[in-house]
């Protein structure tokens, strides 16, 4: 009778360990890349938010000068939006990106509005604070009686 050799089908323990090591190395590299991408995206969005808020404020001032009218800026914490009204009509708004929240402002008027004169001068000093996806707080201040808007980190 012939000696029939049976071959076991499957992988050896060493082969499985090598494959698992390769998969874990690749997954850790991918995880680090995703983490750095999210950090990079957050930093880009912080710059975007700062630029958009300053642009909204300056655009509102410019609009009041051109149309010789008064305007108001309002901060809505519940919807994370900033809106510009000209003569009670909504003219422009900015919605914070997903994951960003307006955490507060210190507008000194009783109705929580920033008033812009027809000369473009803002007579309501305030600061706007928001939090990014990393949980870092950012501050934008508006000087009184000037055209100065400053971003503080």
CSV table of N, CA and C in Angstrom, one decimal:
chain,number,residue,atom,x,y,z
A,1,UNK,N,0.8,-1.2,0.0
A,1,UNK,CA,0.0,0.0,0.0
A,1,UNK,C,0.9,1.2,0.0
A,2,UNK,N,0.4,2.2,-0.7
A,2,UNK,CA,1.2,3.5,-0.8
A,2,UNK,C,1.0,4.3,0.5
A,3,UNK,N,2.1,4.9,0.8
A,3,UNK,CA,2.1,5.8,2.0
A,3,UNK,C,1.6,7.2,1.6
A,4,UNK,N,0.4,7.4,2.0
A,4,UNK,CA,-0.3,8.7,1.6
A,4,UNK,C,0.0,9.7,2.7
A,5,UNK,N,0.5,10.8,2.2
A,5,UNK,CA,0.9,11.9,3.2
A,5,UNK,C,-0.3,12.9,3.2
A,6,UNK,N,-0.8,13.1,4.3
A,6,UNK,CA,-1.9,14.1,4.5
A,6,UNK,C,-1.3,15.5,4.7
A,7,UNK,N,-1.7,16.4,4.0
A,7,UNK,CA,-1.3,17.8,4.2
A,7,UNK,C,-2.4,18.6,4.9
A,8,UNK,N,-2.0,19.1,6.1
A,8,UNK,CA,-3.0,19.9,6.8
A,8,UNK,C,-3.2,21.3,6.1
A,9,UNK,N,-4.5,21.6,5.9
A,9,UNK,CA,-4.7,22.9,5.3
A,9,UNK,C,-4.9,23.9,6.4
A,10,UNK,N,-4.4,25.1,6.1
A,10,UNK,CA,-4.4,26.2,7.1
A,10,UNK,C,-3.1,26.9,7.2
A,11,UNK,N,-3.0,27.8,8.2
A,11,UNK,CA,-1.8,28.6,8.4
A,11,UNK,C,-1.2,28.2,9.7
A,12,UNK,N,0.1,28.4,9.7
A,12,UNK,CA,0.9,28.1,10.9
A,12,UNK,C,0.8,29.3,11.8
A,13,UNK,N,1.1,29.1,13.0
A,13,UNK,CA,1.0,30.2,14.0
A,13,UNK,C,2.0,31.3,13.6
A,14,UNK,N,3.1,31.0,13.1
A,14,UNK,CA,4.1,32.0,12.7
A,14,UNK,C,3.5,32.9,11.6
A,15,UNK,N,2.9,32.3,10.6
A,15,UNK,CA,2.3,33.0,9.5
A,15,UNK,C,1.2,34.0,10.0
A,16,UNK,N,0.4,33.5,10.9
A,16,UNK,CA,-0.6,34.4,11.4
A,16,UNK,C,-0.1,35.5,12.2
A,17,UNK,N,1.0,35.3,13.0
A,17,UNK,CA,1.6,36.4,13.8
A,17,UNK,C,2.2,37.4,12.9
A,18,UNK,N,2.9,37.0,11.8
A,18,UNK,CA,3.5,37.9,10.9
A,18,UNK,C,2.4,38.8,10.2
A,19,UNK,N,1.3,38.2,9.8
A,19,UNK,CA,0.3,39.0,9.2
A,19,UNK,C,-0.3,40.0,10.2
A,20,UNK,N,-0.6,39.5,11.4
A,20,UNK,CA,-1.1,40.4,12.4
A,20,UNK,C,-0.2,41.6,12.7
A,21,UNK,N,1.1,41.3,12.7
A,21,UNK,CA,2.1,42.4,12.9
A,21,UNK,C,2.1,43.4,11.8
A,22,UNK,N,2.0,42.9,10.6
A,22,UNK,CA,1.9,43.8,9.4
A,22,UNK,C,0.7,44.7,9.5
A,23,UNK,N,-0.5,44.0,9.7
A,23,UNK,CA,-1.7,44.8,9.8
A,23,UNK,C,-1.7,45.8,10.9
A,24,UNK,N,-1.2,45.5,12.1
A,24,UNK,CA,-1.1,46.4,13.2
A,24,UNK,C,-0.2,47.6,12.9
A,25,UNK,N,0.9,47.4,12.2
A,25,UNK,CA,1.8,48.5,11.8
A,25,UNK,C,1.1,49.4,10.8
A,26,UNK,N,0.4,48.8,9.8
A,26,UNK,CA,-0.3,49.6,8.8
A,26,UNK,C,-1.4,50.4,9.5
A,27,UNK,N,-2.2,49.8,10.3
A,27,UNK,CA,-3.3,50.5,11.0
A,27,UNK,C,-2.8,51.6,11.9
A,28,UNK,N,-1.7,51.4,12.6
A,28,UNK,CA,-1.2,52.5,13.4
A,28,UNK,C,-0.7,53.7,12.6
A,29,UNK,N,-0.1,53.4,11.4
A,29,UNK,CA,0.3,54.5,10.6
A,29,UNK,C,-1.0,55.3,10.1
A,30,UNK,N,-2.0,54.5,9.7
A,30,UNK,CA,-3.2,55.2,9.2
A,30,UNK,C,-3.9,56.0,10.3
A,31,UNK,N,-3.9,55.5,11.5
A,31,UNK,CA,-4.5,56.2,12.6
A,31,UNK,C,-3.8,57.5,12.9
A,32,UNK,N,-2.4,57.5,12.8
A,32,UNK,CA,-1.7,58.7,13.1
A,32,UNK,C,-1.9,59.7,12.0
A,33,UNK,N,-2.1,59.2,10.7
A,33,UNK,CA,-2.4,60.2,9.6
A,33,UNK,C,-3.8,60.8,9.8
A,34,UNK,N,-4.7,60.0,10.2
A,34,UNK,CA,-6.1,60.5,10.4
A,34,UNK,C,-6.1,61.5,11.5
A,35,UNK,N,-5.4,61.2,12.6
A,35,UNK,CA,-5.3,62.2,13.7
A,35,UNK,C,-4.7,63.5,13.3
A,36,UNK,N,-3.6,63.4,12.6
A,36,UNK,CA,-2.9,64.7,12.1
A,36,UNK,C,-3.8,65.4,11.1
A,37,UNK,N,-4.6,64.7,10.3
A,37,UNK,CA,-5.5,65.3,9.3
A,37,UNK,C,-6.5,66.1,10.1
A,38,UNK,N,-7.1,65.5,11.1
A,38,UNK,CA,-8.2,66.1,11.9
A,38,UNK,C,-7.6,67.4,12.6
A,39,UNK,N,-6.4,67.3,13.1
A,39,UNK,CA,-5.8,68.5,13.7
A,39,UNK,C,-5.6,69.6,12.7
A,40,UNK,N,-5.1,69.2,11.5
A,40,UNK,CA,-4.8,70.2,10.4
A,40,UNK,C,-6.1,70.8,10.0
A,41,UNK,N,-7.2,70.0,9.8
A,41,UNK,CA,-8.5,70.5,9.4
A,41,UNK,C,-9.0,71.5,10.5
A,42,UNK,N,-8.9,71.2,11.7
A,42,UNK,CA,-9.4,72.1,12.8
A,42,UNK,C,-8.6,73.4,12.7
A,43,UNK,N,-7.3,73.4,12.5
A,43,UNK,CA,-6.5,74.6,12.4
A,43,UNK,C,-7.0,75.4,11.2
A,44,UNK,N,-7.2,74.8,10.1
A,44,UNK,CA,-7.7,75.5,8.9
A,44,UNK,C,-9.1,76.1,9.2
A,45,UNK,N,-10.0,75.4,9.9
A,45,UNK,CA,-11.3,75.9,10.2
A,45,UNK,C,-11.2,77.1,11.2
A,46,UNK,N,-10.3,77.1,12.1
A,46,UNK,CA,-10.1,78.2,13.1
A,46,UNK,C,-9.7,79.4,12.3
A,47,UNK,N,-8.8,79.3,11.3
A,47,UNK,CA,-8.4,80.5,10.5
A,47,UNK,C,-9.6,80.9,9.7
A,48,UNK,N,-10.4,80.0,9.1
A,48,UNK,CA,-11.6,80.3,8.3
A,48,UNK,C,-12.6,81.0,9.2
A,49,UNK,N,-12.9,80.5,10.4
A,49,UNK,CA,-13.9,81.2,11.3
A,49,UNK,C,-13.4,82.6,11.6
A,50,UNK,N,-12.2,82.8,12.0
A,50,UNK,CA,-11.7,84.1,12.3
A,50,UNK,C,-11.8,85.1,11.1
A,51,UNK,N,-11.4,84.6,10.0
A,51,UNK,CA,-11.5,85.5,8.8
A,51,UNK,C,-13.0,85.8,8.4
A,52,UNK,N,-13.8,84.8,8.6
A,52,UNK,CA,-15.3,85.0,8.2
A,52,UNK,C,-15.9,86.0,9.2
A,53,UNK,N,-15.6,85.9,10.5
A,53,UNK,CA,-16.2,86.8,11.5
A,53,UNK,C,-15.7,88.2,11.2
A,54,UNK,N,-14.4,88.4,11.1
A,54,UNK,CA,-13.9,89.7,10.8
A,54,UNK,C,-14.4,90.3,9.5
A,55,UNK,N,-14.6,89.4,8.5
A,55,UNK,CA,-15.1,89.8,7.2
A,55,UNK,C,-16.6,90.2,7.3
A,56,UNK,N,-17.4,89.5,8.1
A,56,UNK,CA,-18.8,89.8,8.4
A,56,UNK,C,-18.9,91.2,9.1
A,57,UNK,N,-18.0,91.4,10.1
A,57,UNK,CA,-18.1,92.7,10.8
A,57,UNK,C,-17.7,93.8,9.9
A,58,UNK,N,-16.6,93.7,9.2
A,58,UNK,CA,-16.1,94.7,8.3
A,58,UNK,C,-17.1,94.9,7.1
A,59,UNK,N,-17.7,93.9,6.6
A,59,UNK,CA,-18.7,94.0,5.5
A,59,UNK,C,-19.9,94.7,6.0
A,60,UNK,N,-20.3,94.5,7.3
A,60,UNK,CA,-21.5,95.2,7.9
A,60,UNK,C,-21.2,96.7,8.0
A,61,UNK,N,-20.0,97.0,8.5
A,61,UNK,CA,-19.6,98.4,8.6
A,61,UNK,C,-19.6,99.1,7.2
A,62,UNK,N,-19.0,98.4,6.2
A,62,UNK,CA,-19.0,98.9,4.9
A,62,UNK,C,-20.4,99.1,4.3
A,63,UNK,N,-21.3,98.2,4.6
A,63,UNK,CA,-22.6,98.3,4.1
A,63,UNK,C,-23.3,99.5,4.7
A,64,UNK,N,-23.1,99.7,6.0
A,64,UNK,CA,-23.7,100.9,6.7
A,64,UNK,C,-23.2,102.2,6.1
A,65,UNK,N,-22.0,102.2,5.8
A,65,UNK,CA,-21.4,103.5,5.2
A,65,UNK,C,-22.0,103.7,3.8
A,66,UNK,N,-22.0,102.7,3.0
A,66,UNK,CA,-22.5,102.8,1.6
A,66,UNK,C,-24.0,103.2,1.5
A,67,UNK,N,-24.8,102.5,2.4
A,67,UNK,CA,-26.3,102.8,2.4
A,67,UNK,C,-26.7,103.9,3.3
A,68,UNK,N,-25.7,104.5,4.0
A,68,UNK,CA,-26.0,105.5,5.0
A,68,UNK,C,-27.2,105.1,5.9
A,69,UNK,N,-27.0,104.0,6.6
A,69,UNK,CA,-28.0,103.5,7.5
A,69,UNK,C,-27.3,102.9,8.7
A,70,UNK,N,-28.1,102.6,9.7
A,70,UNK,CA,-27.6,101.9,10.9
A,70,UNK,C,-27.8,100.4,10.8
A,71,UNK,N,-26.9,99.7,11.5
A,71,UNK,CA,-27.0,98.2,11.4
A,71,UNK,C,-26.8,97.6,12.8
A,72,UNK,N,-27.1,96.4,12.9
A,72,UNK,CA,-27.0,95.6,14.1
A,72,UNK,C,-26.3,94.3,13.8
A,73,UNK,N,-25.4,93.8,14.7
A,73,UNK,CA,-24.9,92.5,14.7
A,73,UNK,C,-25.5,91.8,15.9
A,74,UNK,N,-25.9,90.5,15.6
A,74,UNK,CA,-26.5,89.7,16.7
A,74,UNK,C,-25.8,88.4,16.8
A,75,UNK,N,-25.5,87.9,18.0
A,75,UNK,CA,-24.9,86.6,18.2
A,75,UNK,C,-26.0,85.7,18.8
A,76,UNK,N,-26.2,84.6,18.1
A,76,UNK,CA,-27.2,83.6,18.5
A,76,UNK,C,-26.4,82.3,19.0
A,77,UNK,N,-26.4,82.2,20.3
A,77,UNK,CA,-25.6,81.1,20.9
A,77,UNK,C,-26.3,79.7,20.6
A,78,UNK,N,-27.6,79.7,20.6
A,78,UNK,CA,-28.3,78.5,20.5
A,78,UNK,C,-28.2,77.9,19.0
A,79,UNK,N,-28.0,78.7,18.0
A,79,UNK,CA,-27.9,78.2,16.7
A,79,UNK,C,-26.4,78.4,16.1
A,80,UNK,N,-25.5,78.9,16.9
A,80,UNK,CA,-24.2,79.2,16.5
A,80,UNK,C,-24.1,80.0,15.3
A,81,UNK,N,-24.8,81.1,15.2
A,81,UNK,CA,-24.8,82.0,14.1
A,81,UNK,C,-24.6,83.4,14.5
A,82,UNK,N,-24.1,84.2,13.6
A,82,UNK,CA,-23.9,85.6,13.7
A,82,UNK,C,-24.7,86.3,12.6
A,83,UNK,N,-25.6,87.2,12.9
A,83,UNK,CA,-26.4,87.8,11.8
A,83,UNK,C,-26.2,89.3,11.8
A,84,UNK,N,-26.2,89.8,10.6
A,84,UNK,CA,-26.2,91.3,10.4
A,84,UNK,C,-27.5,91.8,9.9
A,85,UNK,N,-28.1,92.7,10.6
A,85,UNK,CA,-29.4,93.3,10.2
A,85,UNK,C,-29.1,94.8,9.8
A,86,UNK,N,-29.8,95.2,8.7
A,86,UNK,CA,-29.8,96.6,8.3
A,86,UNK,C,-31.3,97.0,8.3
A,87,UNK,N,-31.6,98.0,9.1
A,87,UNK,CA,-33.0,98.4,9.3
A,87,UNK,C,-33.9,97.3,9.5
A,88,UNK,N,-33.6,96.4,10.4
A,88,UNK,CA,-34.4,95.2,10.8
A,88,UNK,C,-34.5,94.2,9.7
A,89,UNK,N,-33.8,94.3,8.6
A,89,UNK,CA,-33.8,93.3,7.5
A,89,UNK,C,-32.5,92.5,7.6
A,90,UNK,N,-32.6,91.2,7.5
A,90,UNK,CA,-31.4,90.4,7.5
A,90,UNK,C,-30.6,90.6,6.2
A,91,UNK,N,-29.4,90.9,6.4
A,91,UNK,CA,-28.5,91.2,5.2
A,91,UNK,C,-27.4,90.1,5.0
A,92,UNK,N,-26.9,89.6,6.1
A,92,UNK,CA,-25.8,88.6,6.0
A,92,UNK,C,-25.8,87.8,7.3
A,93,UNK,N,-25.3,86.6,7.2
A,93,UNK,CA,-25.2,85.7,8.4
A,93,UNK,C,-24.0,84.8,8.2
A,94,UNK,N,-23.5,84.3,9.3
A,94,UNK,CA,-22.4,83.3,9.3
A,94,UNK,C,-22.8,82.2,10.3
A,95,UNK,N,-22.7,81.0,9.8
A,95,UNK,CA,-23.0,79.8,10.6
A,95,UNK,C,-21.6,79.2,10.9
A,96,UNK,N,-21.4,78.9,12.2
A,96,UNK,CA,-20.2,78.3,12.6
A,96,UNK,C,-20.1,76.8,12.0
A,97,UNK,N,-18.9,76.4,11.7
A,97,UNK,CA,-18.7,75.0,11.2
A,97,UNK,C,-19.1,74.0,12.3
A,98,UNK,N,-19.4,72.8,11.8
A,98,UNK,CA,-19.8,71.7,12.7
A,98,UNK,C,-18.7,71.4,13.7
A,99,UNK,N,-19.0,71.3,14.9
A,99,UNK,CA,-18.0,71.1,16.0
A,99,UNK,C,-17.5,72.4,16.7
A,100,UNK,N,-17.8,73.5,16.1
A,100,UNK,CA,-17.5,74.8,16.7
A,100,UNK,C,-18.7,75.4,17.4
A,101,UNK,N,-18.5,76.0,18.5
A,101,UNK,CA,-19.6,76.5,19.3
A,101,UNK,C,-19.3,77.9,19.8
A,102,UNK,N,-20.2,78.8,19.7
A,102,UNK,CA,-20.1,80.1,20.3
A,102,UNK,C,-20.4,80.0,21.8
A,103,UNK,N,-19.4,80.3,22.6
A,103,UNK,CA,-19.5,80.0,24.0
A,103,UNK,C,-20.0,81.3,24.8
A,104,UNK,N,-19.8,82.4,24.2
A,104,UNK,CA,-20.3,83.6,24.9
A,104,UNK,C,-19.8,84.9,24.2
A,105,UNK,N,-20.5,85.9,24.6
A,105,UNK,CA,-20.0,87.3,24.2
A,105,UNK,C,-20.3,88.2,25.4
A,106,UNK,N,-19.7,89.3,25.4
A,106,UNK,CA,-19.9,90.2,26.5
A,106,UNK,C,-20.4,91.6,26.0
A,107,UNK,N,-21.4,91.5,25.1
A,107,UNK,CA,-22.0,92.7,24.6
A,107,UNK,C,-22.7,93.5,25.8
A,108,UNK,N,-22.4,94.8,25.8
A,108,UNK,CA,-22.9,95.6,27.0
A,108,UNK,C,-24.3,96.1,26.9
A,109,UNK,N,-24.9,96.0,25.7
A,109,UNK,CA,-26.3,96.5,25.6
A,109,UNK,C,-27.3,95.6,26.1
A,110,UNK,N,-28.4,96.1,26.5
A,110,UNK,CA,-29.5,95.3,27.2
A,110,UNK,C,-30.1,94.3,26.2
A,111,UNK,N,-30.1,94.6,24.9
A,111,UNK,CA,-30.7,93.7,23.9
A,111,UNK,C,-29.6,92.8,23.2
A,112,UNK,N,-28.4,92.8,23.7
A,112,UNK,CA,-27.3,91.9,23.3
A,112,UNK,C,-27.0,92.1,21.8
A,113,UNK,N,-27.0,93.4,21.3
A,113,UNK,CA,-26.7,93.7,20.0
A,113,UNK,C,-25.5,94.6,19.9
A,114,UNK,N,-24.8,94.5,18.8
A,114,UNK,CA,-23.7,95.5,18.5
A,114,UNK,C,-24.3,96.4,17.4
A,115,UNK,N,-24.2,97.7,17.8
A,115,UNK,CA,-24.8,98.7,16.9
A,115,UNK,C,-23.7,99.3,16.0
A,116,UNK,N,-24.0,99.5,14.8
A,116,UNK,CA,-23.1,100.1,13.8
A,116,UNK,C,-23.7,101.4,13.3
A,117,UNK,N,-23.0,102.5,13.4
A,117,UNK,CA,-23.6,103.8,12.9
A,117,UNK,C,-23.5,103.9,11.4
A,118,UNK,N,-24.1,104.9,10.8
A,118,UNK,CA,-24.1,105.0,9.4
A,118,UNK,C,-22.7,105.5,8.9
A,119,UNK,N,-21.8,105.8,9.8
A,119,UNK,CA,-20.4,106.2,9.5
A,119,UNK,C,-19.5,104.9,9.6
A,120,UNK,N,-20.1,103.8,10.0
A,120,UNK,CA,-19.3,102.6,10.1
A,120,UNK,C,-18.6,102.4,11.4
A,121,UNK,N,-18.9,103.3,12.3
A,121,UNK,CA,-18.3,103.2,13.7
A,121,UNK,C,-19.1,102.3,14.5
A,122,UNK,N,-18.4,101.4,15.3
A,122,UNK,CA,-19.1,100.6,16.2
A,122,UNK,C,-18.9,101.2,17.6
A,123,UNK,N,-20.0,101.4,18.3
A,123,UNK,CA,-20.0,102.0,19.6
A,123,UNK,C,-20.3,101.0,20.7
A,124,UNK,N,-20.3,99.8,20.4
A,124,UNK,CA,-20.5,98.7,21.4
A,124,UNK,C,-19.3,97.9,21.5
A,125,UNK,N,-18.5,98.0,22.6
A,125,UNK,CA,-17.4,97.1,22.7
A,125,UNK,C,-17.8,95.7,23.1
A,126,UNK,N,-17.2,94.8,22.6
A,126,UNK,CA,-17.5,93.4,23.0
A,126,UNK,C,-16.4,92.4,22.6
A,127,UNK,N,-16.5,91.2,23.1
A,127,UNK,CA,-15.7,90.1,22.8
A,127,UNK,C,-16.5,88.9,22.5
A,128,UNK,N,-16.2,88.2,21.4
A,128,UNK,CA,-16.9,87.0,21.1
A,128,UNK,C,-15.9,85.8,21.3
A,129,UNK,N,-16.4,84.8,22.1
A,129,UNK,CA,-15.6,83.7,22.4
A,129,UNK,C,-16.2,82.4,21.8
A,130,UNK,N,-15.4,81.6,21.1
A,130,UNK,CA,-15.9,80.4,20.6
A,130,UNK,C,-14.9,79.3,20.9
A,131,UNK,N,-15.4,78.0,20.8
A,131,UNK,CA,-14.6,76.8,21.1
A,131,UNK,C,-14.5,76.0,19.8
A,132,UNK,N,-13.3,75.5,19.5
A,132,UNK,CA,-13.1,74.7,18.3
A,132,UNK,C,-13.3,73.2,18.6
A,133,UNK,N,-13.0,72.4,17.7
A,133,UNK,CA,-13.2,70.9,17.8
A,133,UNK,C,-12.3,70.3,18.9
A,134,UNK,N,-11.1,71.0,19.1
A,134,UNK,CA,-10.1,70.5,20.0
A,134,UNK,C,-10.5,70.9,21.5
A,135,UNK,N,-11.5,71.8,21.6
A,135,UNK,CA,-11.9,72.3,22.9
A,135,UNK,C,-11.1,73.6,23.3
A,136,UNK,N,-10.3,74.1,22.4
A,136,UNK,CA,-9.6,75.4,22.6
A,136,UNK,C,-10.5,76.6,22.4
A,137,UNK,N,-10.4,77.5,23.3
A,137,UNK,CA,-11.2,78.7,23.2
A,137,UNK,C,-10.4,79.8,22.4
A,138,UNK,N,-11.2,80.5,21.6
A,138,UNK,CA,-10.6,81.6,20.8
A,138,UNK,C,-11.4,82.9,21.1
A,139,UNK,N,-10.8,84.0,21.0
A,139,UNK,CA,-11.4,85.3,21.4
A,139,UNK,C,-11.2,86.3,20.3
A,140,UNK,N,-12.3,87.0,19.9
A,140,UNK,CA,-12.3,88.1,18.9
A,140,UNK,C,-12.9,89.3,19.6
A,141,UNK,N,-12.1,90.4,19.6
A,141,UNK,CA,-12.6,91.6,20.3
A,141,UNK,C,-12.9,92.7,19.3
A,142,UNK,N,-13.8,93.5,19.7
A,142,UNK,CA,-14.2,94.6,18.9
A,142,UNK,C,-14.1,95.9,19.8
A,143,UNK,N,-13.2,96.8,19.3
A,143,UNK,CA,-12.9,98.0,20.1
A,143,UNK,C,-14.1,99.0,19.9
A,144,UNK,N,-14.3,99.8,20.9
A,144,UNK,CA,-15.3,100.8,20.9
A,144,UNK,C,-14.9,102.1,20.2
A,145,UNK,N,-15.8,102.7,19.4
A,145,UNK,CA,-15.5,103.9,18.7
A,145,UNK,C,-14.4,103.8,17.6
A,146,UNK,N,-14.1,102.6,17.3
A,146,UNK,CA,-13.0,102.5,16.3
A,146,UNK,C,-13.5,101.5,15.2
A,147,UNK,N,-12.6,101.2,14.3
A,147,UNK,CA,-12.9,100.2,13.3
A,147,UNK,C,-12.0,99.0,13.5
A,148,UNK,N,-11.6,98.8,14.8
A,148,UNK,CA,-10.6,97.8,15.1
A,148,UNK,C,-11.3,96.5,15.6
A,149,UNK,N,-11.0,95.4,14.8
A,149,UNK,CA,-11.5,94.1,15.2
A,149,UNK,C,-10.2,93.3,15.4
A,150,UNK,N,-10.0,92.6,16.5
A,150,UNK,CA,-8.7,92.0,16.8
A,150,UNK,C,-9.0,90.5,17.2
A,151,UNK,N,-8.2,89.6,16.7
A,151,UNK,CA,-8.3,88.2,17.0
A,151,UNK,C,-7.2,87.9,18.0
A,152,UNK,N,-7.6,87.3,19.1
A,152,UNK,CA,-6.7,87.0,20.2
A,152,UNK,C,-6.6,85.5,20.4
A,153,UNK,N,-5.4,85.0,20.4
A,153,UNK,CA,-5.3,83.5,20.6
A,153,UNK,C,-4.9,83.2,22.0
